[in-house]
mmCIF file of C-alpha atoms and ligand atoms in Angstrom:
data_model
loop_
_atom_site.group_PDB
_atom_site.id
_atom_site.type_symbol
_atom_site.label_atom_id
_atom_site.label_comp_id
_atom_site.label_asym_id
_atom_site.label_seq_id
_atom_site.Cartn_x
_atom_site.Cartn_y
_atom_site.Cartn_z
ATOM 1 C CA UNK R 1 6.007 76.863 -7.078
ATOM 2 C CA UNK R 2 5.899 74.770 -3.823
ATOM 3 C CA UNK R 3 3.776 76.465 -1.028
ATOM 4 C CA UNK R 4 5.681 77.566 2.123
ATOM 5 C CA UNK R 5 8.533 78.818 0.729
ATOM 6 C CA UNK R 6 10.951 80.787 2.850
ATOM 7 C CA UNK R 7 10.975 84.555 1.566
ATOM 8 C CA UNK R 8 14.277 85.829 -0.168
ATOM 9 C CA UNK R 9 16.294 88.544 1.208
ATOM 10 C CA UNK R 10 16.869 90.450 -1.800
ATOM 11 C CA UNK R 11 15.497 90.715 -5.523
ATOM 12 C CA UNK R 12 16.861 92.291 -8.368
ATOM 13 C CA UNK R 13 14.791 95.143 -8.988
ATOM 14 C CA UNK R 14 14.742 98.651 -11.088
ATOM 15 C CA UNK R 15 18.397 97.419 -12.072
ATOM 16 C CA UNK R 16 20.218 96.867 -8.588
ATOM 17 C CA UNK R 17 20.129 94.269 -6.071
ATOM 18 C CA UNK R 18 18.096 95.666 -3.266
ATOM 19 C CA UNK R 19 16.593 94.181 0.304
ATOM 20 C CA UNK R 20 13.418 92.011 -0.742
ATOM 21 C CA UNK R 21 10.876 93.708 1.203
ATOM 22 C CA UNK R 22 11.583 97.075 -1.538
ATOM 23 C CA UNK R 23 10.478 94.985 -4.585
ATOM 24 C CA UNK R 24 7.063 96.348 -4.830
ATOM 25 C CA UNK R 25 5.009 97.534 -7.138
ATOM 26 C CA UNK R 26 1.607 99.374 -7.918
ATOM 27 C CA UNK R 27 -1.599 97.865 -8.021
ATOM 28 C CA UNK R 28 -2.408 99.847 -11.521
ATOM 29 C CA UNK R 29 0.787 97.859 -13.013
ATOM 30 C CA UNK R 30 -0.086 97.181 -16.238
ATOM 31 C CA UNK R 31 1.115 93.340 -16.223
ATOM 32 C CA UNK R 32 -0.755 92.594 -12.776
ATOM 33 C CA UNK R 33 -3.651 93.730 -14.395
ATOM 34 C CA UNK R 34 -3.403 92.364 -18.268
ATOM 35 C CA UNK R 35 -0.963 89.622 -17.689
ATOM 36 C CA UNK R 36 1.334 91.393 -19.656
ATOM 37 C CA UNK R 37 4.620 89.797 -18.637
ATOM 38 C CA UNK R 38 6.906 86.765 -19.615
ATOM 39 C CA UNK R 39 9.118 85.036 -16.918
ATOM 40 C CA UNK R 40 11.452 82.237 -16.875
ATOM 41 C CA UNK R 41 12.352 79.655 -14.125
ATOM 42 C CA UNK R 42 16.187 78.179 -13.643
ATOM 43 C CA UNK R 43 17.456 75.769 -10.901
ATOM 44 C CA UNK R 44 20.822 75.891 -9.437
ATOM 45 C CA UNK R 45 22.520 72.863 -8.142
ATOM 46 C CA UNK R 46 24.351 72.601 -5.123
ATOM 47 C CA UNK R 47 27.573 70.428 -5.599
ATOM 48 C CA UNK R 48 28.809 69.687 -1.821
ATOM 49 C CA UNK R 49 31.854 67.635 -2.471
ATOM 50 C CA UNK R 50 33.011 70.890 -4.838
ATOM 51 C CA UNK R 51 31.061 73.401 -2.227
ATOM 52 C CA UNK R 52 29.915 74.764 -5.605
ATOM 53 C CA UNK R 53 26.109 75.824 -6.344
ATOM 54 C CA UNK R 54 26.055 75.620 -10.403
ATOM 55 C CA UNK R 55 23.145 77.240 -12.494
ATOM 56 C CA UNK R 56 21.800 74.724 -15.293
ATOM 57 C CA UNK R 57 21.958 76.524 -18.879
ATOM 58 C CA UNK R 58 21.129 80.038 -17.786
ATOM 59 C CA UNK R 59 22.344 81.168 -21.290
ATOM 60 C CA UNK R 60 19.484 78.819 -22.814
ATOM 61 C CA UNK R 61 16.815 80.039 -20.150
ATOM 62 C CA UNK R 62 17.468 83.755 -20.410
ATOM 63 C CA UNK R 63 17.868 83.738 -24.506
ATOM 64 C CA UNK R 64 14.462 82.417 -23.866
ATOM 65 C CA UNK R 65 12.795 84.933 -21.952
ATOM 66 C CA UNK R 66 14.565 87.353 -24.107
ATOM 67 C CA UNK R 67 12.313 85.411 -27.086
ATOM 68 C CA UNK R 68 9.057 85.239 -24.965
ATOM 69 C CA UNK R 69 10.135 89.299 -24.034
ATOM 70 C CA UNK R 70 10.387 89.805 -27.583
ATOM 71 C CA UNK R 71 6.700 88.537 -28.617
ATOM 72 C CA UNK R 72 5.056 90.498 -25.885
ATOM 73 C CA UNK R 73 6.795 93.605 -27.229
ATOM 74 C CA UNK R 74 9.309 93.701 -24.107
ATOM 75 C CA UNK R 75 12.223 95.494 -24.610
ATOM 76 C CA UNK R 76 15.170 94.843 -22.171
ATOM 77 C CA UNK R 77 18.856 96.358 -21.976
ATOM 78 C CA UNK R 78 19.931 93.333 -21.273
ATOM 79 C CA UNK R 79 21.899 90.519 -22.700
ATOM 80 C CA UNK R 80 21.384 86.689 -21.946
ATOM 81 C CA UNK R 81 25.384 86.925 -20.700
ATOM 82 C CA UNK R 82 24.446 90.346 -18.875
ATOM 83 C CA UNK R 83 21.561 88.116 -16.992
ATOM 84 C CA UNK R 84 22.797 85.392 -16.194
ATOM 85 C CA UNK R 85 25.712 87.475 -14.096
ATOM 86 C CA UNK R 86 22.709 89.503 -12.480
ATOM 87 C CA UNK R 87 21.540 86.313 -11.348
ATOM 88 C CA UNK R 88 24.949 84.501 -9.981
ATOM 89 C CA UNK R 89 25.259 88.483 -8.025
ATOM 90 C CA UNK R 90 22.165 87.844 -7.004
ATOM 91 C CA UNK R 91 22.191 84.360 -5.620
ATOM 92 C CA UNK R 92 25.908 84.562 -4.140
ATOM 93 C CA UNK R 93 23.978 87.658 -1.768
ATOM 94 C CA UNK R 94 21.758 85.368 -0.849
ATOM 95 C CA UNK R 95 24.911 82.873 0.109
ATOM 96 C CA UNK R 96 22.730 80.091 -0.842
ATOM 97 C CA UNK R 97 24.476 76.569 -0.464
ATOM 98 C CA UNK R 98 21.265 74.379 -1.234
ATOM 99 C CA UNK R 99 19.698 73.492 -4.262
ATOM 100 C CA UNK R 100 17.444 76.701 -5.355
ATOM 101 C CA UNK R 101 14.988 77.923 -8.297
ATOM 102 C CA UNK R 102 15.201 81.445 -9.164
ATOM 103 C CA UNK R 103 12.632 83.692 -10.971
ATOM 104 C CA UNK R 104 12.961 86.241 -13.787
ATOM 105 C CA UNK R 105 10.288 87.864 -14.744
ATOM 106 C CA UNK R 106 9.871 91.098 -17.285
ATOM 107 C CA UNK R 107 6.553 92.831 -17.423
ATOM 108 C CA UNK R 108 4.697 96.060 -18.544
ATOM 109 C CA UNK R 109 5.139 98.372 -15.491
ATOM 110 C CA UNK R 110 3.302 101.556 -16.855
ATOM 111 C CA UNK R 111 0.295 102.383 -14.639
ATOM 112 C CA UNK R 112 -2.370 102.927 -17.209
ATOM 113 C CA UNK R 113 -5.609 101.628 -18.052
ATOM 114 C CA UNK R 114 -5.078 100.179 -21.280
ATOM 115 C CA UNK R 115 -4.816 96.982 -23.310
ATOM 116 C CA UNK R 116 -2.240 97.459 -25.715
ATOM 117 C CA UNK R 117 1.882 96.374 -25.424
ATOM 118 C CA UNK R 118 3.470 99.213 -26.942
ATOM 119 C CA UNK R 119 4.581 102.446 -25.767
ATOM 120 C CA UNK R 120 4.515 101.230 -22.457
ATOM 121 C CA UNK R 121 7.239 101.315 -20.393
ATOM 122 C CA UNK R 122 9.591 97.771 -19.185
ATOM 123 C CA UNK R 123 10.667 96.699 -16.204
ATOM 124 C CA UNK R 124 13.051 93.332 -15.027
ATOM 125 C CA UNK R 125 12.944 91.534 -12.026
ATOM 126 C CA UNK R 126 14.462 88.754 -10.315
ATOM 127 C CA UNK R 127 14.072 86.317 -7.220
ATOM 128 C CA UNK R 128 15.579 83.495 -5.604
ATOM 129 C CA UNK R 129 14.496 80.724 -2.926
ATOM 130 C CA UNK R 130 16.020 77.181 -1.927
ATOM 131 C CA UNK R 131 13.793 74.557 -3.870
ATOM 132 C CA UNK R 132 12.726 70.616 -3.819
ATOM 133 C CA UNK R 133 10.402 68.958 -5.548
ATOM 134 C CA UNK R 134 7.788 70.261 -7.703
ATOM 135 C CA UNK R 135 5.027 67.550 -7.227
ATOM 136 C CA UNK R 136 4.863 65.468 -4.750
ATOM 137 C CA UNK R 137 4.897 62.442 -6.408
ATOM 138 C CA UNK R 138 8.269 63.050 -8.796
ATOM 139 C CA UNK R 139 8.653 58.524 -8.916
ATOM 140 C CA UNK R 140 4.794 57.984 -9.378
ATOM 141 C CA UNK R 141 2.454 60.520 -10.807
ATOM 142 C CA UNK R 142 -0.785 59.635 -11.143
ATOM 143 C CA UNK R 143 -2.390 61.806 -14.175
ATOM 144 C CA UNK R 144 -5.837 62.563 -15.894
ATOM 145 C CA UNK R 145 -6.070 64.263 -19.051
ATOM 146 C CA UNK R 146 -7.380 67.597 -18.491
ATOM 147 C CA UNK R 147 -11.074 68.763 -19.876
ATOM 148 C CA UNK R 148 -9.579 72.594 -20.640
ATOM 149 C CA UNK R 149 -7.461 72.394 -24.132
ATOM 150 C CA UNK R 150 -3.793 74.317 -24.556
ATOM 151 C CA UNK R 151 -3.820 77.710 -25.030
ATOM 152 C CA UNK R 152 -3.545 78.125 -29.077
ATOM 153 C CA UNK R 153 -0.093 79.538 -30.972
ATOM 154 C CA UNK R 154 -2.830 81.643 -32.579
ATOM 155 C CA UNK R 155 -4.083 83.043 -29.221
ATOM 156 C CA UNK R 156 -1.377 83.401 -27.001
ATOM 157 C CA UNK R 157 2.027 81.266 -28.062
ATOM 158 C CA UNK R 158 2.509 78.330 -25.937
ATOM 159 C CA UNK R 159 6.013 79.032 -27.139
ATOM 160 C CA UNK R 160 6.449 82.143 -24.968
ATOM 161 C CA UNK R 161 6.335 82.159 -21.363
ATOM 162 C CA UNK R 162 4.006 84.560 -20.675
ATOM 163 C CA UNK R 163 2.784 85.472 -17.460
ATOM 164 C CA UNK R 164 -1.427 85.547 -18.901
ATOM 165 C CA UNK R 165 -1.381 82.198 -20.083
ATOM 166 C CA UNK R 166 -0.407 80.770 -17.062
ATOM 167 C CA UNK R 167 -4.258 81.158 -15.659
ATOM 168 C CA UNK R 168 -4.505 78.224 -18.592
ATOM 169 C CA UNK R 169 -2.070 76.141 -16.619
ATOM 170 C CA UNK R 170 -3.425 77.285 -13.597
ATOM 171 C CA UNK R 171 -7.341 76.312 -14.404
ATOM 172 C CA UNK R 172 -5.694 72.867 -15.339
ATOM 173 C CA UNK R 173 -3.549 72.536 -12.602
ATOM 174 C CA UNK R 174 -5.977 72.880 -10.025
ATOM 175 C CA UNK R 175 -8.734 70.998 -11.659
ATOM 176 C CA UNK R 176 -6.124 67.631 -11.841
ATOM 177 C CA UNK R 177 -5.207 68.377 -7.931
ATOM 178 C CA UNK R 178 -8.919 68.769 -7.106
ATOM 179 C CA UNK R 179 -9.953 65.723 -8.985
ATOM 180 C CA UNK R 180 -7.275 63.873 -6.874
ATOM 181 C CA UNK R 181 -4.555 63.750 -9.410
ATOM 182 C CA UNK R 182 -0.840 65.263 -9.519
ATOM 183 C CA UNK R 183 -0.888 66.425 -13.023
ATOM 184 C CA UNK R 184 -2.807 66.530 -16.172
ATOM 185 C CA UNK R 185 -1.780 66.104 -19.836
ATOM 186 C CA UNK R 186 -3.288 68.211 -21.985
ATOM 187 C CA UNK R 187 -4.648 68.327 -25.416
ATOM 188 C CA UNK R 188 -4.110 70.920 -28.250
ATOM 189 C CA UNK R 189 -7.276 72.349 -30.643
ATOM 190 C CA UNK R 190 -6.278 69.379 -32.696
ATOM 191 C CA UNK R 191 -6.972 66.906 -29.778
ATOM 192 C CA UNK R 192 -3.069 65.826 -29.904
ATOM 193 C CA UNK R 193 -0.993 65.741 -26.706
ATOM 194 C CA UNK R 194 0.847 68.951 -25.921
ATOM 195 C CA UNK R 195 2.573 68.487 -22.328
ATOM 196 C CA UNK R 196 1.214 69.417 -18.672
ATOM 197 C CA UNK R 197 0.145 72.075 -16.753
ATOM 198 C CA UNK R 198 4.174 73.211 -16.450
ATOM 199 C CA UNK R 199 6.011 70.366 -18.139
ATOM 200 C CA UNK R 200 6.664 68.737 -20.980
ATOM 201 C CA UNK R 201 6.070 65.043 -21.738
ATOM 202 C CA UNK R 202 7.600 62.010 -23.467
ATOM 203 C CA UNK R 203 6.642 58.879 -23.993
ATOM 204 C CA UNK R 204 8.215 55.356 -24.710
ATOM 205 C CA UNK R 205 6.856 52.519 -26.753
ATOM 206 C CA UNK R 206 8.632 49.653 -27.644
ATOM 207 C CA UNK R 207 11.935 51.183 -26.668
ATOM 208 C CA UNK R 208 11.430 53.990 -28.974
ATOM 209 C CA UNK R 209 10.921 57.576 -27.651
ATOM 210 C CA UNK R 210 8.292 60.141 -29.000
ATOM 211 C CA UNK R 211 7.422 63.545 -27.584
ATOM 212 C CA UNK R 212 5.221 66.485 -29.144
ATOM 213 C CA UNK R 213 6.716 68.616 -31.473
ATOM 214 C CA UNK R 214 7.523 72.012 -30.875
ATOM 215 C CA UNK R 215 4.579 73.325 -33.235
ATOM 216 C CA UNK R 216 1.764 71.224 -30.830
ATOM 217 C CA UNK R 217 1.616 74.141 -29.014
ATOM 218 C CA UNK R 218 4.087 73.083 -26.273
ATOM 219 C CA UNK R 219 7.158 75.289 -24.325
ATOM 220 C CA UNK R 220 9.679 74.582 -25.945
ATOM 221 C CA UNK R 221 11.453 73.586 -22.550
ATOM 222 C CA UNK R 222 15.315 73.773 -21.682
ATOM 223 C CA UNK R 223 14.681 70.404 -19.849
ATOM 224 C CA UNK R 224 13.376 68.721 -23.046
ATOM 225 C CA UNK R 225 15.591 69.890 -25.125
ATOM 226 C CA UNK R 226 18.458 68.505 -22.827
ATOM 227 C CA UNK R 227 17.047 64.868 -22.678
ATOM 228 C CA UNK R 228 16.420 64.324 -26.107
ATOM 229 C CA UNK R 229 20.123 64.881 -26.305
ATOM 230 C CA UNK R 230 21.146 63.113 -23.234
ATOM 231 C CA UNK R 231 18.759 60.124 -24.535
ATOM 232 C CA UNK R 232 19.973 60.272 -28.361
ATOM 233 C CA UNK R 233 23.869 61.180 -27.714
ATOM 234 C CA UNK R 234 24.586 59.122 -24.258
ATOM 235 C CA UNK R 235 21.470 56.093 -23.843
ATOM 236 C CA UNK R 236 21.579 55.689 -27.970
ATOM 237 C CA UNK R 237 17.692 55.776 -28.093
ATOM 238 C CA UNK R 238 15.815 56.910 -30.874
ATOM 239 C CA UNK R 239 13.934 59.842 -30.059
ATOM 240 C CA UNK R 240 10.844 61.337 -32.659
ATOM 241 C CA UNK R 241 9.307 64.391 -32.256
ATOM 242 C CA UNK R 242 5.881 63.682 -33.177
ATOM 243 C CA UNK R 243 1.985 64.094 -32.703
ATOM 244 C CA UNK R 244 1.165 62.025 -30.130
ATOM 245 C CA UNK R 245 -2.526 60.329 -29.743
ATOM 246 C CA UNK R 246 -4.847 60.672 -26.383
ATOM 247 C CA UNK R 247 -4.913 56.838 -26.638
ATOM 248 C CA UNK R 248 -1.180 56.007 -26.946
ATOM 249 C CA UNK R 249 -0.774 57.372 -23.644
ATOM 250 C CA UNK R 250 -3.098 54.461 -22.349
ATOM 251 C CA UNK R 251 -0.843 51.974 -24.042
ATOM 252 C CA UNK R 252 2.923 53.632 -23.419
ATOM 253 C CA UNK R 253 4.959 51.509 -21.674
ATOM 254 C CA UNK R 254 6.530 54.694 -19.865
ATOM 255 C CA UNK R 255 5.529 58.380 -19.448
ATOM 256 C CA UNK R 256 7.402 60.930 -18.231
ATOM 257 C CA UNK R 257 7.613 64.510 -17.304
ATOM 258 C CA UNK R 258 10.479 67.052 -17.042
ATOM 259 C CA UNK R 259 10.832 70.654 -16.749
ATOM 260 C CA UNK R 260 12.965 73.026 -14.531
ATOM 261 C CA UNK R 261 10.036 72.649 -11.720
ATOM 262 C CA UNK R 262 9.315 68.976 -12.321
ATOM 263 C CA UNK R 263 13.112 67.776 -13.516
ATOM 264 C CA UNK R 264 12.119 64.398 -14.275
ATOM 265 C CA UNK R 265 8.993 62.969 -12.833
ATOM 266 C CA UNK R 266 7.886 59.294 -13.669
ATOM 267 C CA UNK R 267 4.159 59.042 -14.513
ATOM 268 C CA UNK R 268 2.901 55.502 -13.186
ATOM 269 C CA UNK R 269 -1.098 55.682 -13.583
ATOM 270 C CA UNK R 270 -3.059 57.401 -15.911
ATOM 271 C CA UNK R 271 -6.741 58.029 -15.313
ATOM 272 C CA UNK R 272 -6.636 54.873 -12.755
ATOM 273 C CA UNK R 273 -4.684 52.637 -15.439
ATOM 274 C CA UNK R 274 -1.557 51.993 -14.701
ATOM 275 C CA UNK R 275 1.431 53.063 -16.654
ATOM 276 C CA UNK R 276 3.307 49.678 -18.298
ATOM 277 C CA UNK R 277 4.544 47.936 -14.975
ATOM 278 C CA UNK R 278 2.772 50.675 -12.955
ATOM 279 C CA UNK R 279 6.248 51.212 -11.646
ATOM 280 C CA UNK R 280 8.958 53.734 -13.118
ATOM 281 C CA UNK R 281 10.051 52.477 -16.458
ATOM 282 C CA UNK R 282 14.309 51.522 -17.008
ATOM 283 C CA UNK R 283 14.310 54.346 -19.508
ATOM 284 C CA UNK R 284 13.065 56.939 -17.164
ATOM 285 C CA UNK R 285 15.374 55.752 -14.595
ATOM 286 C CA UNK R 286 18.189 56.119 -16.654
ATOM 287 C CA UNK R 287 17.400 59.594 -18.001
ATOM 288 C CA UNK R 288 16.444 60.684 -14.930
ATOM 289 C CA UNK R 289 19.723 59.437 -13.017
ATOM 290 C CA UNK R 290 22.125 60.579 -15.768
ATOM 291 C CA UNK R 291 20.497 64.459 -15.304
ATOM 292 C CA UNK R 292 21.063 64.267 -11.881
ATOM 293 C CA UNK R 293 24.110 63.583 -12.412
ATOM 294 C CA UNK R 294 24.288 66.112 -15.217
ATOM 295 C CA UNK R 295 22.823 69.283 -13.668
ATOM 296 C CA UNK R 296 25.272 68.327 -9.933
ATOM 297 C CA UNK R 297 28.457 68.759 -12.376
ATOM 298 C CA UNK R 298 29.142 65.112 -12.341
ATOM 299 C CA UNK R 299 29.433 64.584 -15.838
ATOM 300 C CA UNK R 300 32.717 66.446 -17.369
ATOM 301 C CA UNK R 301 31.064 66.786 -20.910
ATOM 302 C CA UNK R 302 28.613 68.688 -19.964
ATOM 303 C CA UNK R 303 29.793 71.134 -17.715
ATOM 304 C CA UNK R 304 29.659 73.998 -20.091
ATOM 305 C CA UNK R 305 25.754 73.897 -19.554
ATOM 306 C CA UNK R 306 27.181 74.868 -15.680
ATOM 307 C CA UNK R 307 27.809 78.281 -14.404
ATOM 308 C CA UNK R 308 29.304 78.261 -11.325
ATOM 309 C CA UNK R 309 28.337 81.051 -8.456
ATOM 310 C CA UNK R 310 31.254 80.893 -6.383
ATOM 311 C CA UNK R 311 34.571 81.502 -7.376
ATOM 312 C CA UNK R 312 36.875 78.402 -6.792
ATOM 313 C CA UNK R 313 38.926 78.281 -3.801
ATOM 314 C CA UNK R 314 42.062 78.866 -5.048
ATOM 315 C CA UNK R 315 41.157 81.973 -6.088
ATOM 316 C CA UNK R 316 38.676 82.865 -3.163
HETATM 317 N N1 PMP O 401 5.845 73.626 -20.334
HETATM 318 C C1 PMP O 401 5.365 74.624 -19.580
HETATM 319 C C2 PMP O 401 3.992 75.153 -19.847
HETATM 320 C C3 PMP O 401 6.147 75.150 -18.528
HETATM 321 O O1 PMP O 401 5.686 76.141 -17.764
HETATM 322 C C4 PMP O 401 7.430 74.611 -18.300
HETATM 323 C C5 PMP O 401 8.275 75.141 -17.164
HETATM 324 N N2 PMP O 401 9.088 76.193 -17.564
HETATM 325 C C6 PMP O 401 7.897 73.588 -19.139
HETATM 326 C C7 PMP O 401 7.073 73.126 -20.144
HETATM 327 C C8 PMP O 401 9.289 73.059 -19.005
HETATM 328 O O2 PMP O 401 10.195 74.001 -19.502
HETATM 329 P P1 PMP O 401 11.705 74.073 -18.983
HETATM 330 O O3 PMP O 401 12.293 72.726 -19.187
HETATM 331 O O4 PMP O 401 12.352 75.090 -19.827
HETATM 332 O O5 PMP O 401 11.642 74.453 -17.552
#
């Protein structure tokens, strides 16, 4: 999450909405101490000429967490429909009228000293704060691979978001800032491609489309899963889901990354070798453009991946 973020005024916490300052919890928690939580991250879009702020797929993002809840043993009384109205409650108290990111998170909140997931008793909570870019170079990453490998579906799924193996993403993460870069890609036990520190990652040769599969130990993100549709369904390009070679990210003629943080971030140099033109590629231009247009309620066919916050005016 971007540094120097404004603090919200409320959270959703212990099942109501309450002032953001009474969101606390215990140092013993069990997930602060194990990393024994899963999360999620959505973005809602602020529409000005429809003074509407619309959150992109929440069903999708919340049956997610729901999965990733499931795996850790993280029971919730909660539907993905009951969540994603906690979360439009939620973000019309905060009145926001800017584009924002929003945080669920459900973790072990026993205070015990144990490592174990069950018998241990659930909690949900949930955050919200205007958002802008990700990275700070979302038309021109520069990238390295990274030296630390993806955590393993045999260790802990890559497939869930949970909250312990983000200290992978966050050793890799750091290492590619410290080293001067904005990302890294990195590699599975198998030395494939797998996606970034928080994103996932296509690639285009010859005009033809490839990305990891979903069983290289990637996320399998909501953003991915939308282009692959927008790119197959609206730009007619062929899209495979495939391994995907250290090397053949030298010799890609585009790269690019997308995610709920990242949306979709051109990658223009990689390891000090520049990315086709070194410049962002006409493909990721026009994937990128059509989900902006997408996510702002621009296109009418794919609204029903909108919720809207605010009721309309006519019925304000
Ligand atoms: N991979 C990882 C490891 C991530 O943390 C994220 C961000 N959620 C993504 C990919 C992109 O997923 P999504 O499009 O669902 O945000």
């Amino acid at each position: 999450m971007a540094d120097g973020l404004d603090k919200p005024k409320f959270a959703f916490f212990r099942g109501q909405i309450v002032p953001f300052e009474q969101a606390t919890v215990s140092v013993m928690t069990h997930a602060l101490n194990y990393g024994t939580a899963v999360f999620g991250g959505l973005r809602a879009y602020w529409n000005a000429d429809e003074e509407q702020l619309f959150i992109f797929r929440p069903q999708s993002h919340f049956q997610r967490l729901l999965q990733s809840a499931a795996l850790m043993r993280i029971h919730l009384p909660y539907t993905a429909d009951d969540l994603t109205d906690i979360l439009a409650d939620l973000l019309r108290h905060e009145g926001f009228r800017e584009n924002c990111y929003a945080r669920p998170l459900a973790y072990k909140a026993g205070e015990l000293i144990n490592v174990r997931l069950h018998n241990i008793p659930d909690e949900f909570t949930l955050f919200a704060v205007p958002f802008g870019a990700y990275i700070a170079n979302e038309d021109g990453a520069h990238v390295c691979f990274s030296a630390w490998r993806r955590v393993d579906d045999n260790a802990i799924p890559a497939r869930g978001k949970v909250a312990g193996a983000y200290a992978n993403s966050a050793l890799i993460k750091s290492d590619a800032l410290l080293g001067g870069y904005d990302e890294a890609l990195v590699l599975n036990q198998e030395g494939h491609v797998t996606e970034a520190s928080a994103a996932n990652v296509f690639i285009v040769r010859k005009g033809v489309v490839y990305t990891p599969p979903p069983q290289a130990d990637v996320l399998e993100g909501i953003v991915r899963g939308t282009l692959i549709q927008l790119m197959r369904d609206d730009l007619h390009l062929e899209v495979i889901e495939r391994d995907i070679d250290r090397t053949e990210c030298y010799v890609a003629d585009e790269i690019l990354l997308c995610g709920t943080g990242v949306q979709v971030a051109a990658v223009t140099q990689i390891e000090h070798r520049p990315v086709g033109t070194g410049r962002m590629g006409s493909i990721t231009r026009s994937v990128r453009d059509l989900f902006f247009d997408v996510v702002a309620g621009r296109v009418e066919k794919y609204r029903d991946w909108l919720t809207p916050v605010y009721m309309p005016e006519s019925v304000r």
